[in-house]
Amino acid sequence: MSGVGSARDLNVPPRTQVAIIGAGPAGLVLAHLLHLQGIDSVILESHSREHCEQRIRAGFLEEGSASLLESIGLGDRLRREGLVHRAFVFRLLGEDHRIALGDLTDGRGMTIYGQEELVKDLIAARRATGRPLAFQTPVQACSQIDGHEPVVVYRHNDEVWELRCDVIAGCDGFHGPSRAAVKPTAYTRQCPIAWLGVLAAVPPTIEEIVYAWHNRGFALHSVRSPQLSRLHLQCAPDEDLNQWSDERIWDELDARLSRRDGVTLDRGPILQKAVIPLRSFVAEPMGRGRLLLAGDAAHIVPPTGAKGLNLAIADVHALSQTLGRWYARRDDALLEDYSRRRLRHVWQVERFSAWMTSVLHRFPQHDDFDRKLQVAELRHVCSSPSAARALAESYVGLDSSRDLPAEHQLVAVD
Ligand SMILES: Cc1cc2nc3c(=O)[nH]c(=O)nc-3n(C[C@H](O)[C@H](O)[C@H](O)COP(=O)(O)OP(=O)(O)OC[C@H]3O[C@@H](n4cnc5c(N)ncnc54)[C@H](O)[C@@H]3O)c2cc1C
């Protein structure tokens, strides 16, 4: 049967103030920020709660993201269990160059806390508010977004339902349906390389995060918890995972992360492996009418800079402020301004992520000259204090609210 109305068994009303599509970090943090302002919302999520809570993805939180979560009461477990890193290492031809993030910035670093753990905390916090969060309700379409009462069409148990609202927040990730309704211009760069990412049940051999430049290709050593290592190897976008036994993965990691002193990695069972595409993508504008996009629905960065999750949190922080002002004044120009404000920061993060990707990987089109230039570039950032400081500033997170004084601002190029 199909109907129009509301899926009452899910506690979803027929109307809300803000309809949020997607229970990823963007949708869940936005819902909490709106709740704190007394703004009603409904979250519709296509997958089950278990699926959302077990999806292994990002794990690095900038100080700004961690502080925001803490300031809104979502940071207890994150502060207790998160691992704070105030440095990382570039391993260049087996030689270590330490980037002391804390010394190069005002003491800032990165907190390592699995996205799946954060999502568990966020779902529990949403449940505690009593406001609606409906799983297994895939959204099929967003309509009437140029009017005053947009409509979200979703499915549940083979029935079709409608949710009416004031504003739709498209937090449905890169493959969700909301971006298509906005019809933005898409700026895309598909990388000819990918990452083979693994989660291994072994305490990290190296205490610090290591980004290795190697003639066999890039490798990344990082941690997920005191018992879990997170490791990545550059691979082909169509890499066949069946060709990668645990032994081959450890051998390749040892080869690329090799140190001059011959220390190799402690090995353990590989719990999960996946090929992660490397792409850059920006949708402009990040919304139209009463539908605004946030997180991966609006932009993708290659994971080299560890920025995707942080951008999603910065987006919804700005979006919650925009919606708070909009409910006070009902001025639709505020909704248009959201995209302009966010795109400045988004492009800065795209720039940094593209730079990290370009200097650390072996690209098919590279010749020896390009490889020598990469080494020179990395040696420069490791040896020049001002270059290292610029790198550290971007790595720990550029302040998204910081804008140039008016006299220094460039005229927009749109
Ligand atoms: C393998 C992997 C590794 C990554 N590593 C890092 C990292 O180290 N550091 C980093 O910062 N970032 C990393 N990222 C990126 C980071 O995980 C994302 O940027 C982050 O998840 C964005 O959050 P989001 O809420 O915008 O989107 P998502 O987390 O994708 O959430 C979107 C939600 O919308 C739901 N949805 C989709 N379609 C519909 C629909 N039709 N109806 C209802 N719901 C729908 C999805 O099920 C999902 O729950 C990684 C990403 C991947 C895939």
Short mmCIF file of C-alpha atoms and ligand atoms in Angstrom, two decimals:
data_model
loop_
_atom_site.label_atom_id
_atom_site.label_comp_id
_atom_site.label_asym_id
_atom_site.label_seq_id
_atom_site.Cartn_x
_atom_site.Cartn_y
_atom_site.Cartn_z
CA MET A 1 0.00 0.00 0.00
CA SER A 2 1.13 3.58 -0.59
CA GLY A 3 -0.19 6.60 1.20
CA VAL A 4 0.36 10.25 1.92
CA GLY A 5 0.59 11.31 5.55
CA SER A 6 2.98 10.20 8.20
CA ALA A 7 4.58 6.97 9.29
CA ARG A 8 3.12 7.00 12.80
CA ASP A 9 4.69 3.73 13.94
CA LEU A 10 8.02 5.54 13.57
CA ASN A 11 6.94 8.59 15.61
CA VAL A 12 7.33 10.75 12.49
CA PRO A 13 4.80 13.61 12.37
CA PRO A 14 3.38 14.85 9.02
CA ARG A 15 5.10 18.22 9.51
CA THR A 16 8.20 19.56 11.22
CA GLN A 17 10.30 22.70 11.17
CA VAL A 18 13.50 21.20 9.69
CA ALA A 19 13.49 17.88 7.81
CA ILE A 20 16.98 16.38 8.00
CA ILE A 21 17.91 13.73 5.45
CA GLY A 22 20.63 11.40 6.70
CA ALA A 23 21.83 10.23 10.14
CA GLY A 24 25.53 10.61 9.46
CA PRO A 25 27.64 13.03 11.51
CA ALA A 26 26.25 16.07 9.64
CA GLY A 27 22.56 15.23 10.15
CA LEU A 28 22.95 14.12 13.77
CA VAL A 29 25.06 17.10 14.91
CA LEU A 30 22.70 19.50 13.13
CA ALA A 31 19.68 17.93 14.85
CA HIS A 32 21.34 18.42 18.24
CA LEU A 33 22.32 22.03 17.55
CA LEU A 34 18.74 22.79 16.46
CA HIS A 35 17.34 21.02 19.52
CA LEU A 36 19.42 23.30 21.76
CA GLN A 37 17.82 26.29 20.03
CA GLY A 38 14.32 24.88 20.52
CA ILE A 39 13.91 24.14 16.79
CA ASP A 40 12.04 20.94 15.89
CA SER A 41 13.43 18.48 13.39
CA VAL A 42 12.86 15.00 12.00
CA ILE A 43 15.79 12.85 10.82
CA LEU A 44 15.10 10.33 8.04
CA GLU A 45 17.82 7.72 7.47
CA SER A 46 17.83 5.02 4.80
CA HIS A 47 19.87 2.43 6.74
CA SER A 48 19.39 0.65 10.06
CA ARG A 49 20.79 1.97 13.34
CA GLU A 50 23.26 -0.95 13.46
CA HIS A 51 24.56 -0.15 9.99
CA CYS A 52 25.12 3.52 10.84
CA GLU A 53 26.86 2.65 14.11
CA GLN A 54 29.27 0.18 12.54
CA ARG A 55 30.35 2.05 9.41
CA ILE A 56 34.15 2.49 9.67
CA ARG A 57 35.17 5.80 8.13
CA ALA A 58 36.91 8.89 9.45
CA GLY A 59 38.66 9.20 12.76
CA PHE A 60 40.49 12.54 13.05
CA LEU A 61 38.77 15.44 14.77
CA GLU A 62 40.20 18.92 14.65
CA GLU A 63 40.35 20.84 17.93
CA GLY A 64 37.50 23.07 16.70
CA SER A 65 35.25 20.05 16.00
CA ALA A 66 36.07 18.39 19.34
CA SER A 67 35.51 21.66 21.26
CA LEU A 68 32.18 22.26 19.55
CA LEU A 69 30.99 18.74 20.41
CA GLU A 70 32.12 19.21 23.99
CA SER A 71 30.42 22.61 24.30
CA ILE A 72 27.06 21.11 23.29
CA GLY A 73 27.30 18.17 25.68
CA LEU A 74 28.39 15.56 23.13
CA GLY A 75 32.05 15.31 24.06
CA ASP A 76 32.20 13.23 27.26
CA ARG A 77 33.30 9.90 25.78
CA LEU A 78 35.26 11.64 23.05
CA ARG A 79 37.39 13.47 25.65
CA ARG A 80 37.72 10.33 27.79
CA GLU A 81 38.62 7.85 25.05
CA GLY A 82 39.93 10.03 22.19
CA LEU A 83 43.69 10.01 21.62
CA VAL A 84 45.18 13.48 21.24
CA HIS A 85 48.10 13.84 18.81
CA ARG A 86 50.10 17.07 18.67
CA ALA A 87 52.53 15.93 15.99
CA PHE A 88 52.81 13.73 12.91
CA VAL A 89 55.72 12.39 10.89
CA PHE A 90 56.56 12.60 7.20
CA ARG A 91 58.63 9.50 6.43
CA LEU A 92 60.64 10.39 3.38
CA LEU A 93 62.83 7.69 1.86
CA GLY A 94 62.89 6.00 5.27
CA GLU A 95 63.90 9.20 7.09
CA ASP A 96 61.57 10.77 9.67
CA HIS A 97 60.68 14.47 9.71
CA ARG A 98 58.45 15.42 12.63
CA ILE A 99 55.84 18.15 12.22
CA ALA A 100 55.23 19.41 15.76
CA LEU A 101 51.66 20.66 15.34
CA GLY A 102 51.33 21.87 18.93
CA ASP A 103 54.53 23.98 18.78
CA LEU A 104 53.72 25.34 15.32
CA THR A 105 50.17 26.40 16.26
CA ASP A 106 48.78 27.63 19.55
CA GLY A 107 49.06 24.18 21.11
CA ARG A 108 46.47 22.56 18.89
CA GLY A 109 46.42 18.97 17.67
CA MET A 110 44.04 16.29 16.43
CA THR A 111 41.82 13.98 18.49
CA ILE A 112 41.57 10.46 17.15
CA TYR A 113 38.11 9.01 17.77
CA GLY A 114 36.39 6.67 15.32
CA GLN A 115 33.49 8.16 13.38
CA GLU A 116 31.47 5.02 14.27
CA GLU A 117 31.95 5.81 17.97
CA LEU A 118 30.93 9.42 17.43
CA VAL A 119 27.81 8.30 15.55
CA LYS A 120 26.89 6.01 18.47
CA ASP A 121 27.18 8.97 20.88
CA LEU A 122 25.15 11.21 18.57
CA ILE A 123 22.34 8.65 18.11
CA ALA A 124 22.14 8.13 21.89
CA ALA A 125 21.96 11.91 22.39
CA ARG A 126 19.20 12.23 19.80
CA ARG A 127 17.20 9.42 21.42
CA ALA A 128 17.55 11.20 24.79
CA THR A 129 15.85 14.32 23.37
CA GLY A 130 12.76 12.28 22.40
CA ARG A 131 12.71 13.98 18.99
CA PRO A 132 12.14 11.80 15.88
CA LEU A 133 14.95 9.82 14.30
CA ALA A 134 13.62 7.24 11.82
CA PHE A 135 15.83 4.48 10.41
CA GLN A 136 15.07 2.51 7.24
CA THR A 137 13.19 5.44 5.76
CA PRO A 138 14.98 6.14 2.44
CA VAL A 139 14.11 9.51 0.98
CA GLN A 140 13.08 9.35 -2.64
CA ALA A 141 12.60 13.02 -3.54
CA CYS A 142 12.54 16.59 -2.30
CA SER A 143 9.92 18.82 -3.91
CA GLN A 144 8.51 22.38 -3.73
CA ILE A 145 11.87 23.64 -2.48
CA ASP A 146 11.27 27.06 -4.04
CA GLY A 147 8.02 27.46 -2.11
CA HIS A 148 7.26 28.08 1.57
CA GLU A 149 6.54 24.47 2.50
CA PRO A 150 8.95 22.00 0.89
CA VAL A 151 8.07 18.30 0.92
CA VAL A 152 10.25 15.26 1.52
CA VAL A 153 8.96 11.99 0.05
CA TYR A 154 10.21 8.87 1.83
CA ARG A 155 9.50 5.14 1.99
CA HIS A 156 8.91 2.92 4.98
CA ASN A 157 7.80 -0.71 4.86
CA ASP A 158 6.86 -0.44 1.15
CA GLU A 159 4.69 2.59 1.81
CA VAL A 160 5.36 6.11 0.56
CA TRP A 161 4.97 9.03 2.94
CA GLU A 162 5.37 12.79 2.83
CA LEU A 163 7.00 15.05 5.39
CA ARG A 164 6.26 18.77 5.10
CA CYS A 165 8.57 21.33 6.67
CA ASP A 166 9.94 24.88 6.62
CA VAL A 167 13.44 23.89 5.47
CA ILE A 168 15.11 20.70 4.28
CA ALA A 169 18.70 19.96 5.37
CA GLY A 170 20.32 17.62 2.82
CA CYS A 171 22.83 15.73 4.99
CA ASP A 172 22.58 12.55 2.92
CA GLY A 173 26.20 12.11 1.87
CA PHE A 174 27.69 11.99 -1.60
CA HIS A 175 25.21 9.43 -3.01
CA GLY A 176 22.01 10.87 -1.47
CA PRO A 177 19.17 12.40 -3.49
CA SER A 178 19.08 15.96 -2.11
CA ARG A 179 21.89 17.45 -4.23
CA ALA A 180 20.05 16.59 -7.47
CA ALA A 181 17.10 18.75 -6.35
CA VAL A 182 19.42 21.77 -5.91
CA LYS A 183 20.89 21.32 -9.42
CA PRO A 184 24.24 22.91 -8.48
CA THR A 185 27.31 23.32 -10.65
CA ALA A 186 29.61 20.38 -9.85
CA TYR A 187 33.38 20.98 -9.66
CA THR A 188 35.02 17.55 -9.72
CA ARG A 189 38.48 16.02 -9.80
CA GLN A 190 38.67 12.24 -9.87
CA CYS A 191 42.10 10.92 -8.82
CA PRO A 192 43.58 8.02 -10.84
CA ILE A 193 44.56 6.37 -7.53
CA ALA A 194 42.77 5.05 -4.42
CA TRP A 195 43.53 3.82 -0.90
CA LEU A 196 43.36 0.33 0.48
CA GLY A 197 42.25 1.01 4.06
CA VAL A 198 42.54 -1.61 6.79
CA LEU A 199 41.54 -1.82 10.43
CA ALA A 200 43.82 -4.22 12.31
CA ALA A 201 43.45 -5.71 15.80
CA VAL A 202 46.96 -4.86 16.92
CA PRO A 203 48.27 -2.05 19.13
CA PRO A 204 49.96 0.55 16.91
CA THR A 205 53.70 -0.17 16.59
CA ILE A 206 54.51 3.51 16.08
CA GLU A 207 53.05 6.02 18.50
CA GLU A 208 52.70 8.80 15.97
CA ILE A 209 50.80 9.20 12.74
CA VAL A 210 53.15 8.53 9.83
CA TYR A 211 52.63 9.72 6.25
CA ALA A 212 55.14 7.81 4.11
CA TRP A 213 56.38 8.93 0.70
CA HIS A 214 57.81 5.88 -1.05
CA ASN A 215 58.72 4.83 -4.56
CA ARG A 216 56.23 1.94 -4.26
CA GLY A 217 53.47 4.45 -3.40
CA PHE A 218 52.06 6.24 -0.38
CA ALA A 219 51.32 4.59 2.99
CA LEU A 220 49.71 5.95 6.16
CA HIS A 221 50.11 4.57 9.65
CA SER A 222 47.57 5.77 12.20
CA VAL A 223 45.73 4.57 15.25
CA ARG A 224 42.09 4.06 16.16
CA SER A 225 42.49 3.13 19.81
CA PRO A 226 45.22 1.67 22.02
CA GLN A 227 44.24 -1.78 20.63
CA LEU A 228 43.44 -0.93 17.01
CA SER A 229 45.65 0.25 14.15
CA ARG A 230 44.29 2.04 11.09
CA LEU A 231 46.53 1.66 8.04
CA HIS A 232 46.30 2.76 4.43
CA LEU A 233 48.15 1.90 1.23
CA GLN A 234 47.90 3.69 -2.09
CA CYS A 235 46.35 1.31 -4.66
CA ALA A 236 44.50 1.38 -7.99
CA PRO A 237 40.85 2.56 -8.03
CA ASP A 238 39.79 -0.86 -9.39
CA GLU A 239 42.04 -2.84 -7.02
CA ASP A 240 40.79 -6.40 -6.46
CA LEU A 241 40.69 -6.96 -2.69
CA ASN A 242 40.78 -10.74 -3.24
CA GLN A 243 44.38 -10.30 -4.35
CA TRP A 244 45.31 -8.79 -0.98
CA SER A 245 45.83 -11.45 1.68
CA ASP A 246 46.62 -10.22 5.20
CA GLU A 247 50.23 -11.28 4.66
CA ARG A 248 50.55 -9.31 1.43
CA ILE A 249 49.06 -6.22 3.12
CA TRP A 250 51.53 -6.41 6.04
CA ASP A 251 54.47 -7.03 3.68
CA GLU A 252 53.54 -4.00 1.58
CA LEU A 253 53.03 -1.82 4.66
CA ASP A 254 56.46 -2.87 5.94
CA ALA A 255 58.05 -2.07 2.59
CA ARG A 256 56.55 1.41 2.33
CA LEU A 257 56.76 2.33 6.01
CA SER A 258 60.27 0.89 6.29
CA ARG A 259 62.66 2.73 8.56
CA ARG A 260 66.40 3.02 8.15
CA ASP A 261 66.84 1.17 11.47
CA GLY A 262 64.92 -1.82 10.03
CA VAL A 263 62.07 -1.73 12.60
CA THR A 264 58.98 -3.46 11.16
CA LEU A 265 55.31 -3.30 12.17
CA ASP A 266 53.73 -5.64 14.73
CA ARG A 267 51.18 -7.75 12.85
CA GLY A 268 47.65 -8.75 13.88
CA PRO A 269 44.34 -9.89 12.39
CA ILE A 270 42.87 -7.56 9.78
CA LEU A 271 39.27 -6.88 10.81
CA GLN A 272 38.20 -4.88 7.80
CA LYS A 273 39.59 -3.83 4.44
CA ALA A 274 38.12 -1.57 1.76
CA VAL A 275 39.13 0.41 -1.31
CA ILE A 276 38.54 4.13 -0.73
CA PRO A 277 38.30 6.34 -3.83
CA LEU A 278 40.19 9.64 -3.84
CA ARG A 279 38.12 12.43 -5.29
CA SER A 280 37.60 16.14 -4.90
CA PHE A 281 34.13 17.55 -5.41
CA VAL A 282 32.34 20.81 -4.65
CA ALA A 283 28.69 21.65 -5.35
CA GLU A 284 28.00 25.35 -5.91
CA PRO A 285 25.78 26.72 -4.51
CA MET A 286 25.27 24.61 -1.41
CA GLY A 287 21.53 24.99 -1.57
CA ARG A 288 18.53 26.42 -3.35
CA GLY A 289 15.36 27.95 -1.91
CA ARG A 290 14.43 25.98 1.20
CA LEU A 291 16.85 23.08 0.63
CA LEU A 292 20.37 23.50 2.05
CA LEU A 293 23.18 20.96 1.72
CA ALA A 294 25.79 20.04 4.34
CA GLY A 295 28.70 17.59 4.60
CA ASP A 296 29.48 15.06 1.89
CA ALA A 297 26.22 15.93 0.10
CA ALA A 298 27.88 19.23 -0.82
CA HIS A 299 31.59 18.39 -1.08
CA ILE A 300 34.14 15.61 -0.96
CA VAL A 301 37.83 15.92 -0.13
CA PRO A 302 40.41 13.18 -0.67
CA PRO A 303 41.07 11.64 2.78
CA THR A 304 44.78 12.61 2.85
CA GLY A 305 44.10 15.74 4.89
CA ALA A 306 41.56 13.99 7.19
CA LYS A 307 39.07 16.77 6.66
CA GLY A 308 35.73 15.26 5.48
CA LEU A 309 34.23 14.75 8.92
CA ASN A 310 35.49 18.14 10.13
CA LEU A 311 34.01 19.95 7.15
CA ALA A 312 30.66 18.25 7.79
CA ILE A 313 30.69 19.48 11.41
CA ALA A 314 31.72 23.01 10.39
CA ASP A 315 28.90 23.09 7.80
CA VAL A 316 26.18 22.15 10.24
CA HIS A 317 27.49 24.54 12.88
CA ALA A 318 27.07 27.37 10.35
CA LEU A 319 23.73 25.96 9.17
CA SER A 320 22.32 25.82 12.71
CA GLN A 321 23.31 29.46 13.24
CA THR A 322 21.70 30.41 9.93
CA LEU A 323 18.47 28.61 10.83
CA GLY A 324 18.42 30.18 14.31
CA ARG A 325 18.62 33.65 12.72
CA TRP A 326 16.12 32.71 10.02
CA TYR A 327 13.51 31.65 12.60
CA ALA A 328 14.04 34.97 14.38
CA ARG A 329 13.73 37.13 11.23
CA ARG A 330 12.23 34.96 8.44
CA ASP A 331 14.53 36.64 5.93
CA ASP A 332 15.28 34.20 3.07
CA ALA A 333 18.46 36.12 2.18
CA LEU A 334 19.97 34.47 5.27
CA LEU A 335 19.45 31.05 3.69
CA GLU A 336 21.23 32.18 0.50
CA ASP A 337 24.10 33.57 2.54
CA TYR A 338 24.80 30.15 4.11
CA SER A 339 26.27 28.83 0.86
CA ARG A 340 28.44 31.91 0.28
CA ARG A 341 29.85 31.73 3.82
CA ARG A 342 30.62 28.03 3.69
CA LEU A 343 32.15 27.87 0.22
CA ARG A 344 35.07 30.12 1.21
CA HIS A 345 36.11 27.66 3.90
CA VAL A 346 35.28 24.58 1.79
CA TRP A 347 37.64 25.71 -1.00
CA GLN A 348 40.46 26.34 1.51
CA VAL A 349 40.08 22.78 2.75
CA GLU A 350 39.90 21.46 -0.82
CA ARG A 351 43.16 23.32 -1.51
CA PHE A 352 44.92 21.78 1.48
CA SER A 353 43.60 18.25 0.84
CA ALA A 354 44.58 18.43 -2.85
CA TRP A 355 48.08 19.63 -1.88
CA MET A 356 48.61 16.78 0.63
CA THR A 357 47.39 14.32 -1.99
CA SER A 358 49.57 15.73 -4.75
CA VAL A 359 52.86 15.67 -2.80
CA LEU A 360 52.51 12.27 -1.16
CA HIS A 361 51.28 9.89 -3.86
CA ARG A 362 52.81 8.24 -6.86
CA PHE A 363 50.69 9.23 -9.84
CA PRO A 364 50.62 7.21 -13.09
CA GLN A 365 51.57 10.29 -15.16
CA HIS A 366 54.58 11.17 -12.96
CA ASP A 367 58.10 10.91 -14.31
CA ASP A 368 61.36 11.07 -12.30
CA PHE A 369 61.36 14.87 -12.47
CA ASP A 370 57.91 15.05 -10.81
CA ARG A 371 59.04 12.62 -8.09
CA LYS A 372 62.16 14.72 -7.38
CA LEU A 373 59.94 17.80 -7.12
CA GLN A 374 57.72 16.01 -4.57
CA VAL A 375 60.76 15.20 -2.43
CA ALA A 376 61.98 18.79 -2.69
CA GLU A 377 58.56 20.10 -1.70
CA LEU A 378 58.34 17.80 1.34
CA ARG A 379 61.91 18.67 2.40
CA HIS A 380 60.99 22.34 2.12
CA VAL A 381 57.98 22.05 4.46
CA CYS A 382 60.02 19.98 6.89
CA SER A 383 62.93 22.41 7.02
CA SER A 384 61.36 25.86 6.62
CA PRO A 385 59.65 27.00 9.86
CA SER A 386 57.24 29.26 7.99
CA ALA A 387 56.27 26.52 5.51
CA ALA A 388 55.86 24.03 8.38
CA ARG A 389 53.70 26.54 10.25
CA ALA A 390 51.45 27.06 7.22
CA LEU A 391 51.07 23.29 6.85
CA ALA A 392 50.35 22.81 10.58
CA GLU A 393 47.73 25.58 10.56
CA SER A 394 45.78 23.89 7.78
CA TYR A 395 46.25 20.42 9.27
CA VAL A 396 44.83 21.28 12.70
CA GLY A 397 42.04 23.24 11.03
CA LEU A 398 41.65 26.70 9.65
CA ASP A 399 39.17 28.71 11.65
CA SER A 400 36.06 28.57 9.49
CA SER A 401 34.56 31.65 11.09
CA ARG A 402 37.64 33.75 10.44
CA ASP A 403 37.18 36.15 7.57
CA LEU A 404 39.52 38.77 6.18
CA PRO A 405 38.80 42.37 7.06
CA ALA A 406 36.62 43.91 4.32
CA GLU A 407 39.49 45.90 2.74
CA HIS A 408 41.46 42.68 2.15
CA GLN A 409 38.63 40.61 0.75
CA LEU A 410 38.74 39.50 -2.87
CA VAL A 411 35.75 40.12 -5.07
CA ALA A 412 33.85 36.84 -5.61
CA VAL A 413 34.62 35.21 -8.95
CA ASP A 414 31.11 33.88 -9.67
C1 LIG B 1 36.15 4.84 3.88
C2 LIG B 1 36.15 6.29 4.26
C3 LIG B 1 37.20 6.80 5.06
C4 LIG B 1 37.20 8.13 5.43
N1 LIG B 1 38.23 8.62 6.21
C5 LIG B 1 38.18 9.90 6.64
C6 LIG B 1 39.16 10.43 7.54
O1 LIG B 1 40.12 9.75 7.92
N2 LIG B 1 39.02 11.70 7.98
C7 LIG B 1 37.96 12.49 7.59
O2 LIG B 1 37.84 13.63 8.07
N3 LIG B 1 37.04 12.04 6.72
C8 LIG B 1 37.12 10.75 6.25
N4 LIG B 1 36.14 10.27 5.45
C9 LIG B 1 35.05 11.15 5.11
C10 LIG B 1 34.02 11.21 6.22
O3 LIG B 1 33.71 9.92 6.67
C11 LIG B 1 32.80 11.93 5.65
O4 LIG B 1 33.21 13.19 5.22
C12 LIG B 1 31.66 12.05 6.67
O5 LIG B 1 31.06 10.79 6.87
C13 LIG B 1 30.62 13.04 6.18
O6 LIG B 1 29.51 13.00 7.00
P1 LIG B 1 28.07 13.26 6.38
O7 LIG B 1 27.12 13.16 7.52
O8 LIG B 1 28.09 14.47 5.54
O9 LIG B 1 27.83 12.04 5.36
P2 LIG B 1 27.65 10.50 5.64
O10 LIG B 1 28.46 10.06 6.79
O11 LIG B 1 27.84 9.82 4.33
O12 LIG B 1 26.13 10.36 6.09
C14 LIG B 1 25.06 10.48 5.16
C15 LIG B 1 23.89 9.66 5.68
O13 LIG B 1 22.81 9.84 4.78
C16 LIG B 1 22.18 8.58 4.58
N5 LIG B 1 21.46 8.61 3.31
C17 LIG B 1 21.95 8.53 2.06
N6 LIG B 1 20.94 8.54 1.16
C18 LIG B 1 19.81 8.65 1.88
C19 LIG B 1 18.42 8.69 1.50
N7 LIG B 1 18.03 8.59 0.23
N8 LIG B 1 17.49 8.78 2.48
C20 LIG B 1 17.87 8.85 3.80
N9 LIG B 1 19.16 8.81 4.20
C21 LIG B 1 20.10 8.71 3.25
C22 LIG B 1 23.35 7.61 4.60
O14 LIG B 1 22.93 6.28 4.86
C23 LIG B 1 24.22 8.18 5.70
O15 LIG B 1 23.88 7.65 6.96
C24 LIG B 1 36.14 8.97 5.02
C25 LIG B 1 35.11 8.47 4.21
C26 LIG B 1 35.11 7.15 3.83
C27 LIG B 1 34.00 6.64 2.94
#
